[in-house]
Amino acid sequence: MLHGDVATRTGRREWAHVVQPAGAATVMRYISIVLLATLAVPRAAAQIGAGTDIISGRVTGPDSQPLEGAVVVATSVETQLSRQRVTDRHGRFTIVFPDGGGQYRVVARFMGMAPVERAVRRQGDEDRLEVNLQMGSVPVSLDAVTVAARRGAGPSTSSGGSTAQSLSPEQMTRLPIDATDLNAVAALAPGVLPIAATDSTTTAFSVAGQRSTANNVTLDGMSFGQGTVPQDALRSTRVITTTYDVARGEFSGGLVTSTTKSGTSIPQGSFTAGLRDRSLAWGTATESPFGAGSTQNQVSGGLGGAIVPNRLFVFGALQHRWRDQALPSLISADPAALLRLGVSPDSAERFRALAGATGATATRAGAADRAADLTVALVRLDWRMSDAHTLTLRLDGRSESQAPTRVSPLAFPATGGTRSDGGGGVLAALASSFGGSIINELRGYVATSRRDVTPFLTVPVARVVVASQLPDVGQAIATLAFGGNGALPQHIRTHSIEVSDEVSWLLGGGAHRPKLGIYVNATRGEEIEMPNQFGTFEYPSLSALASDSPAVFTRSRVPLAQAGTVWNNALYLGDSWRIPGGVRLTYGVRLEATRFGDTPAYNGALDSLFAVRTDRIPDDMQLLPRLGFTWGLGAGREGGVDASPRTYLRGGIGEFRSPPPTFLYSAVLGAPGFLNAATDLVCVGPAVPIPDWARYAQDPSSIPSQCAAPPSTAAVTSRPAAVVFDRAFTAPRVWRASFGLVRQLWARSLVTLEANYARGVSQYGFRDLNLIRTAAFTLPDEANRPVWVPADSIEPTTGAVSPDNSRIHSEFGKVLAIRSDLQSDTKQLTLSFAGATGGGGGVLRFSYTYTRARDQSSFACCVPSQGFAAPTTGYDANALEWAPSDLERRHLFVGTVAFPLSKGLEIGAIGRLTSGIPFTPIVGSDLNGDGSRNDRAFIFDPRSTSDTAVADAMAALLGSAPSAVHTCLVNQLGKVAARNSCTGPWQPSLDVQLNWRPALGSERRLALSIFTVNLLAGVDGWLHGPGQIRGWGYASVPDRVLLHVLGFDPTTRRYRYAVNGRFGAATTTGNGLIVPFQVGFQGRVTIGPHRTRIPRENRPS
């Protein structure tokens, strides 16, 4: 996979080899080159970073007439650097302040008049900070007069219609959160759904029901795929869930924008150390690796200062984290963990003995723990060339390793591997202003990354279905594994270059700020990866394992590396218009285009049979209009200065586009339908080779590449698989609209009611072009659902199915077309409150979001065959069906609080309550012969089912299942289950942090914290006991397998099933793990200017 969303890749060939202008993208490239050449001349080249503020306004005298020649000085509260401008004949001034921190003191001076000072602060997503100053006639030579509105700051005057939440490092250090993970920070914003990390994926999030690949994360204005930054290097993080600024693009979900710290005239920085040890775990903690918790230590520091005072500055940060936990596996599983996994201890012991007798390796040499290390570093240089020009250079790097990885709790440790990631980049940004009204922004970023995941064993994986009788639930069914790992190896490389430029003007006395900009991104990746490279043996039972009689053998092969370059370009024109009366409009158009620079060879056979061209990948270009507004009601003047309105209306409508995920292109490159590329091999019944594990370990080339042939038949060999783009494919887009009301209740306290609508169009999915259109037969006991293979081809004793018999053209396996005609529909209503508590700097944020999200597939990444299977199949695998989205959480409550208990002691907390996860009752194996294990289960009615074993098991399940699962099943008795028709239990989480700032000297520079990890798990264990836990505090995953196939009767055309008594069970994370209650410690010391009180920038925006 070329994944820009999970991992990135790089290629071996030079950039010049892949620049092949063609189609729609050619126009975009020529426009980009011309515009870059135009804007990059010395008099007009400039780029402000993401943290650049534009301070503009008007200076008037006592008679309200404009003052020409007044000197206006803006000083950053954070860096203490100043910039000044002289007003023009209209009394206007514009100061461009790169990385000033968002808080400024603005002073105006004019001969013969009293200086006047205003404090300004960025409140939201404003395109500029407006400061109007009126000077008095009394000459004052020394002291400035500070002018402030009588009322507290009102709601955010953000750019038209935008919705966002800002978090400073000071705020995040007060809360129990990993501030280095920008994706985790995003989940604090109202309506944002967190997606937990696994050992193969990073944390992610969803906005407006969109897939995680629809998001974008930027650092200092440039794409930042790795998402991890030294916590002492962050200046600010902003989570944008709605925006109508055409300068923001390459996403249709959410946007996280972060900026890094720069050096200042006064040396300053911070150092942080954290400790979390698994010995400090209580409540649900156990000695077993399945509940022992983890140990994590982290040290980080950042320090900056001036190399040349007031001219050249440097800031550097380094962070290292090491983590280890006992490895959960079938070797280390205790009886309680096995029962949570749906396996009886006796069955597990027999499996260990039988698997060991095969000669396959069970364990690995080395430590018994899973260890992970992460190092991230950043160095930044800022050169203040003049008040009008600032140049920034940033270097960043990252290295991460984990061993072992990809070990399932239901597998032997030797099935895992090792993972090594790394990467880095260089950023350059130039911020300039000309003539007081023209502002130019230019930046570029060159990055590289790598990922290597290597298996311990290069042998097939063996999967064994094990049925166990468990107390309370009856028969439970689980799949255990030994041998190798079907997902490994992976070797991914990526090189990318990204350039953007924007020029803007202040016109009409500052009423308008039109902007024109371009964006160019080229990413080249190379990948060597293919799931199931070494094959998979499937055993239907322990008895089959004892007799060494696997029912199915499958293998996919891809000997060729996959390399290609993706171009994503954009051109935009927009304006921010400030209309008298408190109205702010943001509007414009954005043109985005995507082109892929490399294509596979032409496959004439695919063209003649399916009318698809492997050598043609469609370009895409879309024009995206947007309009947003913010209207302050009741704006006026109070006490001689502008008074902020207490009430705002905001909203807008616009179209957003996400670049097509790069794994789609990688899949097309790797599967062009040739025998020397991706191929599929499926062997069923007597055609399954007899495993020879010792030989495979010594010689991987001896792994079967064809089926075992009965004496009278020829051997079955691999069939080429293909992945192609539909000719009408376009990038994912979303039409979004919002309308909200923001009301100031009292000083620095806001309540917001906002409605959002998102209509996804051109969402990507997959269609199998080689799947027969007419069913071979139907299942009379299951509402006549179709089966695509002949009844006599299904193995009677096991029910195993070979998809070879469902192919239109038997010379090919799956031929997956990447389609873009899927849709999604999301409606949200959010009520939120953000306000100061008390007078000591406390902050309370609370939000409730009601969501109705429906789609035709929620698949995000990263294997096409999984994408084809993701929507699950009831009748026709290629049909599109509307259903609740996997990403729908009907109700979502999020709250954070930071409250001072005394002058040096405060408490912070993060709480979340989420309604249940939607899930689909499915069958544990391929039922209809389409080659995917995604068939929805038929819900047998125990009152009318002829199979007494199934009837009894269903009756028992209906009597013991949780109420939500019971209702789901009862409502569908006698029917094939609908997609996402069931929901799991509500999921609460709560963590707290106690911060102590001792008075050392005159300032409180040291902060000592104690924080909790999964506090509710401790409460759960203490209230209910270890054997009756409810799964509080972590994302429990319901068991969605309802039926397992035991065999097939070709005469009656009926499958024989076993009912999983644990269907819907959700008391663990889905892999049997319990996340115990732990306590951790953190210390942080700051160097340089420091306020003894909690900073007032914690005011909500």
mmCIF file of C-alpha atoms in Angstrom, residues 684-818:
data_model
loop_
_atom_site.group_PDB
_atom_site.id
_atom_site.type_symbol
_atom_site.label_atom_id
_atom_site.label_comp_id
_atom_site.label_asym_id
_atom_site.label_seq_id
_atom_site.Cartn_x
_atom_site.Cartn_y
_atom_site.Cartn_z
ATOM 1 C CA VAL A 684 -10.548 -26.964 -1.066
ATOM 2 C CA GLY A 685 -11.114 -30.480 0.260
ATOM 3 C CA PRO A 686 -8.988 -33.199 -1.386
ATOM 4 C CA ALA A 687 -7.067 -30.549 -3.347
ATOM 5 C CA VAL A 688 -5.519 -29.113 -0.171
ATOM 6 C CA PRO A 689 -1.777 -29.949 0.108
ATOM 7 C CA ILE A 690 -0.605 -31.785 3.210
ATOM 8 C CA PRO A 691 1.415 -29.333 5.351
ATOM 9 C CA ASP A 692 5.093 -29.980 5.997
ATOM 10 C CA TRP A 693 6.010 -27.337 8.565
ATOM 11 C CA ALA A 694 9.608 -28.394 9.129
ATOM 12 C CA ARG A 695 10.332 -28.268 5.403
ATOM 13 C CA TYR A 696 8.651 -24.869 5.007
ATOM 14 C CA ALA A 697 10.816 -23.455 7.795
ATOM 15 C CA GLN A 698 13.988 -24.679 6.117
ATOM 16 C CA ASP A 699 12.997 -23.792 2.558
ATOM 17 C CA PRO A 700 10.211 -21.193 2.016
ATOM 18 C CA SER A 701 10.287 -21.996 -1.720
ATOM 19 C CA SER A 702 8.750 -25.375 -0.884
ATOM 20 C CA ILE A 703 5.492 -23.742 0.214
ATOM 21 C CA PRO A 704 2.808 -24.976 -2.223
ATOM 22 C CA SER A 705 2.120 -22.818 -5.233
ATOM 23 C CA GLN A 706 -0.580 -25.138 -6.616
ATOM 24 C CA CYS A 707 -3.258 -27.419 -5.273
ATOM 25 C CA ALA A 708 -2.774 -31.135 -4.730
ATOM 26 C CA ALA A 709 -4.370 -32.918 -7.667
ATOM 27 C CA PRO A 710 -6.399 -36.111 -7.332
ATOM 28 C CA PRO A 711 -4.991 -38.879 -9.575
ATOM 29 C CA SER A 712 -7.454 -38.270 -12.392
ATOM 30 C CA THR A 713 -7.282 -34.475 -12.536
ATOM 31 C CA ALA A 714 -4.752 -31.754 -13.264
ATOM 32 C CA ALA A 715 -3.399 -29.610 -10.468
ATOM 33 C CA VAL A 716 -5.100 -26.270 -9.808
ATOM 34 C CA THR A 717 -2.660 -23.373 -10.143
ATOM 35 C CA SER A 718 -2.788 -19.729 -9.155
ATOM 36 C CA ARG A 719 -5.052 -17.403 -11.082
ATOM 37 C CA PRO A 720 -4.016 -13.794 -11.678
ATOM 38 C CA ALA A 721 -5.954 -11.207 -9.703
ATOM 39 C CA ALA A 722 -6.551 -7.674 -10.899
ATOM 40 C CA VAL A 723 -7.417 -4.301 -9.418
ATOM 41 C CA VAL A 724 -8.427 -1.557 -11.848
ATOM 42 C CA PHE A 725 -9.952 1.886 -11.680
ATOM 43 C CA ASP A 726 -13.449 2.397 -12.958
ATOM 44 C CA ARG A 727 -13.339 4.756 -15.924
ATOM 45 C CA ALA A 728 -15.616 7.208 -14.098
ATOM 46 C CA PHE A 729 -13.569 7.221 -10.890
ATOM 47 C CA THR A 730 -13.261 10.578 -9.124
ATOM 48 C CA ALA A 731 -11.828 11.630 -5.767
ATOM 49 C CA PRO A 732 -14.041 11.547 -2.651
ATOM 50 C CA ARG A 733 -16.050 14.720 -2.090
ATOM 51 C CA VAL A 734 -18.436 15.959 0.560
ATOM 52 C CA TRP A 735 -21.000 18.728 0.440
ATOM 53 C CA ARG A 736 -21.174 20.280 3.907
ATOM 54 C CA ALA A 737 -23.479 22.861 5.447
ATOM 55 C CA SER A 738 -23.712 24.274 8.946
ATOM 56 C CA PHE A 739 -25.688 26.781 10.977
ATOM 57 C CA GLY A 740 -25.019 27.720 14.558
ATOM 58 C CA LEU A 741 -25.705 30.186 17.324
ATOM 59 C CA VAL A 742 -23.001 31.306 19.771
ATOM 60 C CA ARG A 743 -24.050 33.173 22.909
ATOM 61 C CA GLN A 744 -21.918 34.741 25.606
ATOM 62 C CA LEU A 745 -23.548 33.927 28.956
ATOM 63 C CA TRP A 746 -21.113 35.860 31.099
ATOM 64 C CA ALA A 747 -17.509 36.973 30.870
ATOM 65 C CA ARG A 748 -15.450 34.351 29.028
ATOM 66 C CA SER A 749 -18.267 31.779 28.979
ATOM 67 C CA LEU A 750 -19.969 30.689 25.771
ATOM 68 C CA VAL A 751 -22.736 28.326 24.808
ATOM 69 C CA THR A 752 -23.053 27.076 21.227
ATOM 70 C CA LEU A 753 -25.827 25.256 19.404
ATOM 71 C CA GLU A 754 -24.822 24.072 15.947
ATOM 72 C CA ALA A 755 -26.366 21.903 13.250
ATOM 73 C CA ASN A 756 -24.207 20.238 10.601
ATOM 74 C CA TYR A 757 -25.022 18.282 7.481
ATOM 75 C CA ALA A 758 -22.574 16.341 5.321
ATOM 76 C CA ARG A 759 -23.476 14.594 2.073
ATOM 77 C CA GLY A 760 -20.652 12.430 0.825
ATOM 78 C CA VAL A 761 -20.454 11.811 -2.921
ATOM 79 C CA SER A 762 -17.905 9.936 -5.034
ATOM 80 C CA GLN A 763 -16.915 7.811 -2.058
ATOM 81 C CA TYR A 764 -14.676 4.906 -3.026
ATOM 82 C CA GLY A 765 -15.601 1.243 -2.898
ATOM 83 C CA PHE A 766 -15.046 -1.971 -4.852
ATOM 84 C CA ARG A 767 -16.982 -4.152 -7.316
ATOM 85 C CA ASP A 768 -15.968 -7.649 -8.431
ATOM 86 C CA LEU A 769 -16.247 -7.695 -12.221
ATOM 87 C CA ASN A 770 -15.527 -11.421 -12.362
ATOM 88 C CA LEU A 771 -18.333 -12.539 -10.043
ATOM 89 C CA ILE A 772 -21.137 -14.331 -11.862
ATOM 90 C CA ARG A 773 -24.415 -12.466 -12.107
ATOM 91 C CA THR A 774 -26.805 -15.417 -11.778
ATOM 92 C CA ALA A 775 -26.903 -17.495 -8.610
ATOM 93 C CA ALA A 776 -26.148 -21.207 -8.969
ATOM 94 C CA PHE A 777 -28.824 -21.939 -6.358
ATOM 95 C CA THR A 778 -30.501 -20.390 -3.325
ATOM 96 C CA LEU A 779 -30.754 -21.439 0.312
ATOM 97 C CA PRO A 780 -34.391 -22.318 1.064
ATOM 98 C CA ASP A 781 -33.955 -22.105 4.844
ATOM 99 C CA GLU A 782 -32.378 -18.640 4.616
ATOM 100 C CA ALA A 783 -34.908 -16.511 2.759
ATOM 101 C CA ASN A 784 -33.609 -17.869 -0.579
ATOM 102 C CA ARG A 785 -30.344 -15.983 -0.353
ATOM 103 C CA PRO A 786 -28.159 -16.670 -3.415
ATOM 104 C CA VAL A 787 -25.052 -18.820 -3.596
ATOM 105 C CA TRP A 788 -22.766 -18.278 -6.565
ATOM 106 C CA VAL A 789 -21.120 -21.719 -6.738
ATOM 107 C CA PRO A 790 -22.750 -25.070 -7.633
ATOM 108 C CA ALA A 791 -24.054 -27.049 -4.680
ATOM 109 C CA ASP A 792 -21.948 -30.076 -5.558
ATOM 110 C CA SER A 793 -18.746 -27.984 -5.385
ATOM 111 C CA ILE A 794 -19.197 -27.228 -1.688
ATOM 112 C CA GLU A 795 -17.308 -29.614 0.584
ATOM 113 C CA PRO A 796 -20.071 -31.531 2.468
ATOM 114 C CA THR A 797 -18.074 -32.372 5.603
ATOM 115 C CA THR A 798 -16.802 -28.857 6.253
ATOM 116 C CA GLY A 799 -18.912 -26.505 4.150
ATOM 117 C CA ALA A 800 -15.748 -25.089 2.581
ATOM 118 C CA VAL A 801 -16.295 -23.132 -0.618
ATOM 119 C CA SER A 802 -13.897 -22.371 -3.457
ATOM 120 C CA PRO A 803 -14.547 -19.006 -5.162
ATOM 121 C CA ASP A 804 -13.027 -20.385 -8.378
ATOM 122 C CA ASN A 805 -16.453 -21.730 -9.242
ATOM 123 C CA SER A 806 -18.069 -18.290 -8.990
ATOM 124 C CA ARG A 807 -15.887 -16.702 -11.667
ATOM 125 C CA ILE A 808 -17.301 -15.541 -14.983
ATOM 126 C CA HIS A 809 -13.919 -16.177 -16.586
ATOM 127 C CA SER A 810 -12.074 -18.972 -14.818
ATOM 128 C CA GLU A 811 -8.662 -17.876 -16.057
ATOM 129 C CA PHE A 812 -8.805 -14.954 -13.604
ATOM 130 C CA GLY A 813 -9.457 -14.682 -9.887
ATOM 131 C CA LYS A 814 -11.038 -11.555 -8.443
ATOM 132 C CA VAL A 815 -11.123 -8.566 -10.771
ATOM 133 C CA LEU A 816 -11.875 -5.653 -8.474
ATOM 134 C CA ALA A 817 -12.912 -2.338 -9.970
ATOM 135 C CA ILE A 818 -12.368 0.708 -7.758
#
